[in-house]
Coordinates of C-alpha atoms in Angstrom, one line a residue:
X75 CA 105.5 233.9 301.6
X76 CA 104.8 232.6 298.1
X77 CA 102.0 234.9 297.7
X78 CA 105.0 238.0 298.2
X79 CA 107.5 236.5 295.8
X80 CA 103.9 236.4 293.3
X81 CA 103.4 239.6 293.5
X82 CA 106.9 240.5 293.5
X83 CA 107.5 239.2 290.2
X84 CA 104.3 240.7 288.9
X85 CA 105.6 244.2 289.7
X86 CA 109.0 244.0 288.1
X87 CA 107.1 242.4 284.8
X88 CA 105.5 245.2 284.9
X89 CA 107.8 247.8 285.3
X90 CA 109.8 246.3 282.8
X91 CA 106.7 246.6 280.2
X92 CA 106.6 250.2 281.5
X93 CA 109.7 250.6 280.0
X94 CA 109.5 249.1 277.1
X95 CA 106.4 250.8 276.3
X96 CA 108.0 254.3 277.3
X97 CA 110.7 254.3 274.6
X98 CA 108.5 252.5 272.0
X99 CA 107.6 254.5 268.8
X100 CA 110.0 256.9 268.6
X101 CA 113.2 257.1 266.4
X102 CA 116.4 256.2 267.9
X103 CA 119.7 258.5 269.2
X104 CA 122.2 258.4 266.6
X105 CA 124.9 257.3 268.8
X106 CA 128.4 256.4 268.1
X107 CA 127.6 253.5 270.5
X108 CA 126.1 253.2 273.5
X109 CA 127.3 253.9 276.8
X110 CA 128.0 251.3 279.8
X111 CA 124.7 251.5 282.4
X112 CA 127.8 251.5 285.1
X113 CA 131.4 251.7 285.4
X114 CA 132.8 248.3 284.5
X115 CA 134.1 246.6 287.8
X116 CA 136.1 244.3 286.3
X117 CA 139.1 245.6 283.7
X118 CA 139.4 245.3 279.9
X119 CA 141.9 243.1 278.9
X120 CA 143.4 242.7 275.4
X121 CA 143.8 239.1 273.8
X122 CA 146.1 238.4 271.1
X123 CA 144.3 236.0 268.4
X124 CA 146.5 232.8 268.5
X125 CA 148.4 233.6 271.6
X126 CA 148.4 231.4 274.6
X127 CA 147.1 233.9 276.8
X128 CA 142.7 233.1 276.8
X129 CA 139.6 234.1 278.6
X130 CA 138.7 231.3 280.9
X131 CA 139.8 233.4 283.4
X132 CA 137.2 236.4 282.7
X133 CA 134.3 234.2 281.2
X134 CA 132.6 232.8 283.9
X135 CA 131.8 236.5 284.9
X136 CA 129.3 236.8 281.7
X137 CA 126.2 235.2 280.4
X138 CA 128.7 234.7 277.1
X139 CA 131.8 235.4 276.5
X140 CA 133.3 236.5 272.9
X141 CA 134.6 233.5 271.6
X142 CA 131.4 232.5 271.8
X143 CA 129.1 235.2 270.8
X144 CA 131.7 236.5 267.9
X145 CA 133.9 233.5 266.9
X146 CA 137.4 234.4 265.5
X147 CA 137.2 231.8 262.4
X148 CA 133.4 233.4 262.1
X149 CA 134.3 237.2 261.7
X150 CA 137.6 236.0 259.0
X151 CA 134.9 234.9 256.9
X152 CA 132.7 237.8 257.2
X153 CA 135.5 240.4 257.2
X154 CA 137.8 238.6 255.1
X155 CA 141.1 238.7 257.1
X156 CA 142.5 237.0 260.2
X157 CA 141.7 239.4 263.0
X158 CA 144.6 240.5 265.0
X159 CA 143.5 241.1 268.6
X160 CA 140.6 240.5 270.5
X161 CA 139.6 243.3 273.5
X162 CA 136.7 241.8 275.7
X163 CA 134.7 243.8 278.5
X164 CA 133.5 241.0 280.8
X165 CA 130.2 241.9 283.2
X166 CA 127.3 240.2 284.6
X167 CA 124.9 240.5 282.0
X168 CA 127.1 242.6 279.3
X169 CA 129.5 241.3 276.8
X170 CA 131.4 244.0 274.9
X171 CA 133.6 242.9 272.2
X172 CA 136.2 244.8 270.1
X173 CA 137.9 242.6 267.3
X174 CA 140.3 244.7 265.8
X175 CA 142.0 244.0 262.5
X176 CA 143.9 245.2 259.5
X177 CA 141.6 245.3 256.1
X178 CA 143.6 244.3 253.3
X179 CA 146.0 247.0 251.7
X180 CA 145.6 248.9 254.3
X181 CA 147.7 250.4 257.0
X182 CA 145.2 251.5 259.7
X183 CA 143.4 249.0 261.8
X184 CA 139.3 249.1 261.9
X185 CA 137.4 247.5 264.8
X186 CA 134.1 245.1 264.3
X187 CA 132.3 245.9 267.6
X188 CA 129.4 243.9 269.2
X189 CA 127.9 244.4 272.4
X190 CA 124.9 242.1 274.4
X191 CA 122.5 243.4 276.9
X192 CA 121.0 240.6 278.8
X193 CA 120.7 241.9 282.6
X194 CA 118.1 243.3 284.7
X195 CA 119.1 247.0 283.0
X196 CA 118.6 245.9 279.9
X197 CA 115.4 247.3 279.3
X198 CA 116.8 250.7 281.0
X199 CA 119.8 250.9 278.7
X200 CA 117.6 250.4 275.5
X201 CA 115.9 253.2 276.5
X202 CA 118.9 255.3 277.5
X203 CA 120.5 254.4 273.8
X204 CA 117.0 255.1 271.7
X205 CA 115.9 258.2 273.1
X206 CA 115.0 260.8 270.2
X207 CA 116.5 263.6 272.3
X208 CA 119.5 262.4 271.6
X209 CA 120.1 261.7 267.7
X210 CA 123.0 263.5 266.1
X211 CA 121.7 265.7 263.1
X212 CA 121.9 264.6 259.3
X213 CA 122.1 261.2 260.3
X214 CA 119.3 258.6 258.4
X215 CA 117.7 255.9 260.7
X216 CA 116.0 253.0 258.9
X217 CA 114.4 250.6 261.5
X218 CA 114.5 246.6 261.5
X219 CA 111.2 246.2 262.9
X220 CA 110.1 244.0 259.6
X221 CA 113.3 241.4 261.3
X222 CA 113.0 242.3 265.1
X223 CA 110.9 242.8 267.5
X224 CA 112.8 246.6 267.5
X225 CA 115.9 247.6 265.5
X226 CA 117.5 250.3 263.7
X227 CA 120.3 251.1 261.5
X228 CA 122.4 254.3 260.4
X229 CA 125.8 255.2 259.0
X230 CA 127.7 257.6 261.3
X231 CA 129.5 259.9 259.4
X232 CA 132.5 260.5 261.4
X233 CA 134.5 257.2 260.1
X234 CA 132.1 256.0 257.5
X235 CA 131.2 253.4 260.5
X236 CA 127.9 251.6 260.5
X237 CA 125.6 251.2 264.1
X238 CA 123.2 248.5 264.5
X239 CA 120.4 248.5 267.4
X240 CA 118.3 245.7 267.6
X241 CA 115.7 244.7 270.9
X242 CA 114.7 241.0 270.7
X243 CA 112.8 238.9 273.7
X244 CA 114.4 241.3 276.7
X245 CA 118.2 240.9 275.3
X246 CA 119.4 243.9 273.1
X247 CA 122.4 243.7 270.8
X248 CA 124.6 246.9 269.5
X249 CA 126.8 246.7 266.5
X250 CA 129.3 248.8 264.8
X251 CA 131.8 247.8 262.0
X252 CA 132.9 249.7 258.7
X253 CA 129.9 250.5 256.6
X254 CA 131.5 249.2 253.3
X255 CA 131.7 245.5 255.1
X256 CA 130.3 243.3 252.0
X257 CA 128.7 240.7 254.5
X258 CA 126.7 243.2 256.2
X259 CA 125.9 245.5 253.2
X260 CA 122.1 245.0 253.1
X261 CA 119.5 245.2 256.2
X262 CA 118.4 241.6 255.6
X263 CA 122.3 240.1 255.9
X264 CA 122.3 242.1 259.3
X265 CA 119.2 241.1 260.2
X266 CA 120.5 237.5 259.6
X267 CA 123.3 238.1 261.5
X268 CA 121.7 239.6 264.2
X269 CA 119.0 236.3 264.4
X270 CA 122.5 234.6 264.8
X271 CA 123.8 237.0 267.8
X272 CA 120.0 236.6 269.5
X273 CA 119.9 232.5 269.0
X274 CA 123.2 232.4 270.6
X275 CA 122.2 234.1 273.8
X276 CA 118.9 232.7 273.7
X277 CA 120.6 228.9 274.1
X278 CA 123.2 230.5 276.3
X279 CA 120.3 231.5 279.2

């Protein structure tokens, strides 16, 4: 019986390498962000920043919920303002979170998005979200690889918005947020904010 479970495990170690190694080397799809591997089972909810209403109800769905990965107090200081509302997607291995706020002396809200792949899909999603075949035209990809195992970075041009992809020990991490953000102007302050995002799911499990 041992000896099956052994060889069990070896196989789907190396499938995932399989994978990995299948959409390795080439650029990434431009995306505007990537794409649930499945249909959320459980709904979105919205959470107002302040309000009595929390996530302890959704959380223990998720390897890590947002108030942990992305910390309201956290993005204030990186963004500048108090956030106004919080909308979480809560899965089994997928955290999605859309912090929405209001820039100041402005009127229309922009969102500072961050998603974590850390179930058995994760490899197949990566894949899914980097595949060449896919890139938008006239977008510029610069990869991360000198701060990540793999990574890339582009502006999209609808928006002005800028998209983050970043692969690190199995767990993959997707941003988005307004490329003028001052915090996150320069690859190195997003690769130290995505050595942040990683060390948090890393302690997490």
């Amino acid at each position: 019986m041992r000896r099956g479970f052994a060889l069990l495990s070896v196989l789907l170690t190396a499938f995932g390498l399989i994978l990995l190694g299948a959409c390795g080397g080439g650029q990434p799809a431009a995306q505007t962000g990537p794409t649930p591997a499945a249909v959320p089972s459980e709904p979105t909810t919205a959470v107002t920043v302040g309000s009595a209403t929390d996530q302890s109800a959704t959380s223990a769905a998720l390897a890590i919920p947002c108030a942990e990965l992305v910390p309201a107090d956290e993005l204030q200081r990186m963004i500048g303002v108090t956030p106004d509302s919080l909308m979480d997607t809560v899965m089994s291995g997928w955290t999605a979170c859309n912090w929405f706020y209001t820039p100041p002396g402005a009127s229309q809200q922009e969102a500072f998005t961050v998603q974590a792949y850390t179930g058995e899909e994760t490899l197949v999603k990566w894949c899914m979200d980097t595949n060449p075949a896919n890139r938008l035209a006239g977008v510029t990809v610069s990869s991360l690889s000198d701060y990540v195992q793999e990574g890339y970075t582009w502006v999209i041009p609808e928006g002005k918005l800028r998209a983050v992809q970043a692969l690190q020990d199995g767990r993959y991490i997707f941003l988005r947020f307004p490329a003028d953000t001052p915090t996150l102007s320069s690859e190195s302050q997003i690769a130290d904010y995505l050595t942040v995002l990683f060390r948090r799911l890393q302690e997490k499990g």
